[in-house]
Every structure is written in C-alpha cells, then in structure tokens.
Amino acid sequence: MKVTVHIDSANEIYPILDKLKERGLVNTVDFTFAYVPPEYDDAWEIKHLKCVVFDFVEEKNATWFSLLI
C-alpha cells in the first residue's frame, strides 16, 4: 500500500525514517520509499509537487503511517 508525503526539503525525510525505525520497521523489508521530483509542463506550470512515496508491505503499517503524517 502506497502513501505519498509532500515535502519542501529532502531533510524532512530523516525524522520520518527515524519514526519508522522506532516502530521496528526495516527499509526494503517492511517498506520502500522513493523521492519523486517536481514536474512542470511546457509553460513551467507545476504539474505535481515534489514528494516521497512510501510503499508498505503490510496494510496495517501503511494505516499507522498515514495517521502519523
């Protein structure tokens, strides 16, 4: 189950990863994440903001994470 988190800076990811680690979740085992850069159209209008997409193996962890964010 995927959860998208919009961010202003890549530094915002570290506290989120710390919370996941505190919960006992392990990257590449319980979840993966990927940075998605902003995208613009031909007129330089933003199509979507930069974000990080977390993909959880178990739905219960995705639900907990969604409530956390």
PDB file of C-alpha atoms in Angstrom:
ATOM      1  CA  MET A   1       0.000   0.000   0.000  1.00  0.00           C
ATOM      2  CA  LYS A   2       1.443   3.354  -1.056  1.00  0.00           C
ATOM      3  CA  VAL A   3       1.413   6.569   0.950  1.00  0.00           C
ATOM      4  CA  THR A   4       2.534   9.870  -0.591  1.00  0.00           C
ATOM      5  CA  VAL A   5       4.135  12.583   1.542  1.00  0.00           C
ATOM      6  CA  HIS A   6       4.620  16.046   0.019  1.00  0.00           C
ATOM      7  CA  ILE A   7       7.850  17.689   1.165  1.00  0.00           C
ATOM      8  CA  ASP A   8       9.673  21.005   0.874  1.00  0.00           C
ATOM      9  CA  SER A   9      13.137  19.607   1.577  1.00  0.00           C
ATOM     10  CA  ALA A  10      14.793  16.200   1.499  1.00  0.00           C
ATOM     11  CA  ASN A  11      15.805  16.789   5.130  1.00  0.00           C
ATOM     12  CA  GLU A  12      12.174  16.261   6.126  1.00  0.00           C
ATOM     13  CA  ILE A  13      12.540  12.556   5.370  1.00  0.00           C
ATOM     14  CA  TYR A  14      15.043  11.765   8.137  1.00  0.00           C
ATOM     15  CA  PRO A  15      12.659  12.271  11.094  1.00  0.00           C
ATOM     16  CA  ILE A  16      10.047  10.188   9.273  1.00  0.00           C
ATOM     17  CA  LEU A  17      12.539   7.365   8.750  1.00  0.00           C
ATOM     18  CA  ASP A  18      13.513   7.591  12.421  1.00  0.00           C
ATOM     19  CA  LYS A  19       9.879   7.104  13.465  1.00  0.00           C
ATOM     20  CA  LEU A  20       9.570   4.082  11.183  1.00  0.00           C
ATOM     21  CA  LYS A  21      12.756   2.631  12.654  1.00  0.00           C
ATOM     22  CA  GLU A  22      11.490   3.248  16.213  1.00  0.00           C
ATOM     23  CA  ARG A  23       8.407   1.218  15.316  1.00  0.00           C
ATOM     24  CA  GLY A  24      10.705  -1.635  14.287  1.00  0.00           C
ATOM     25  CA  LEU A  25      10.130  -1.344  10.551  1.00  0.00           C
ATOM     26  CA  VAL A  26      13.045  -2.091   8.255  1.00  0.00           C
ATOM     27  CA  ASN A  27      13.623  -0.426   4.890  1.00  0.00           C
ATOM     28  CA  THR A  28      13.424  -2.891   1.951  1.00  0.00           C
ATOM     29  CA  VAL A  29      11.795  -5.486   4.241  1.00  0.00           C
ATOM     30  CA  ASP A  30       8.692  -3.738   5.590  1.00  0.00           C
ATOM     31  CA  PHE A  31       8.632  -0.732   3.286  1.00  0.00           C
ATOM     32  CA  THR A  32      10.444   1.059   0.500  1.00  0.00           C
ATOM     33  CA  PHE A  33      10.469   4.724  -0.368  1.00  0.00           C
ATOM     34  CA  ALA A  34      11.303   6.833  -3.387  1.00  0.00           C
ATOM     35  CA  TYR A  35      11.767  10.545  -3.947  1.00  0.00           C
ATOM     36  CA  VAL A  36       9.673  11.957  -6.798  1.00  0.00           C
ATOM     37  CA  PRO A  37      10.944  15.307  -8.105  1.00  0.00           C
ATOM     38  CA  PRO A  38       8.527  18.080  -9.069  1.00  0.00           C
ATOM     39  CA  GLU A  39       7.234  18.028 -12.627  1.00  0.00           C
ATOM     40  CA  TYR A  40       6.405  21.029 -14.797  1.00  0.00           C
ATOM     41  CA  ASP A  41       4.518  21.385 -18.054  1.00  0.00           C
ATOM     42  CA  ASP A  42       5.749  23.271 -21.139  1.00  0.00           C
ATOM     43  CA  ALA A  43       4.639  26.628 -19.696  1.00  0.00           C
ATOM     44  CA  TRP A  44       6.581  25.917 -16.484  1.00  0.00           C
ATOM     45  CA  GLU A  45       3.376  25.448 -14.548  1.00  0.00           C
ATOM     46  CA  ILE A  46       3.762  22.824 -11.850  1.00  0.00           C
ATOM     47  CA  LYS A  47       2.066  19.518 -12.639  1.00  0.00           C
ATOM     48  CA  HIS A  48       2.884  17.946  -9.284  1.00  0.00           C
ATOM     49  CA  LEU A  49       4.914  18.897  -6.239  1.00  0.00           C
ATOM     50  CA  LYS A  50       7.968  17.015  -5.052  1.00  0.00           C
ATOM     51  CA  CYS A  51       7.122  14.183  -2.742  1.00  0.00           C
ATOM     52  CA  VAL A  52       8.235  10.888  -1.287  1.00  0.00           C
ATOM     53  CA  VAL A  53       6.222   7.745  -1.944  1.00  0.00           C
ATOM     54  CA  PHE A  54       6.350   5.088   0.761  1.00  0.00           C
ATOM     55  CA  ASP A  55       5.250   1.589  -0.218  1.00  0.00           C
ATOM     56  CA  PHE A  56       4.402  -0.691   2.717  1.00  0.00           C
ATOM     57  CA  VAL A  57       4.207  -4.463   2.602  1.00  0.00           C
ATOM     58  CA  GLU A  58       1.527  -4.683   5.301  1.00  0.00           C
ATOM     59  CA  GLU A  59      -1.583  -2.539   5.187  1.00  0.00           C
ATOM     60  CA  LYS A  60      -1.595  -2.069   8.977  1.00  0.00           C
ATOM     61  CA  ASN A  61       1.774  -0.296   8.789  1.00  0.00           C
ATOM     62  CA  ALA A  62       0.547   1.950   5.977  1.00  0.00           C
ATOM     63  CA  THR A  63      -2.514   2.845   8.038  1.00  0.00           C
ATOM     64  CA  TRP A  64      -0.397   3.661  11.105  1.00  0.00           C
ATOM     65  CA  PHE A  65       1.949   5.727   8.935  1.00  0.00           C
ATOM     66  CA  SER A  66      -0.952   7.619   7.359  1.00  0.00           C
ATOM     67  CA  LEU A  67      -2.200   8.571  10.813  1.00  0.00           C
ATOM     68  CA  LEU A  68       1.312   9.639  11.835  1.00  0.00           C
ATOM     69  CA  ILE A  69       1.834  12.008   8.926  1.00  0.00           C
TER      70      ILE A  69
END
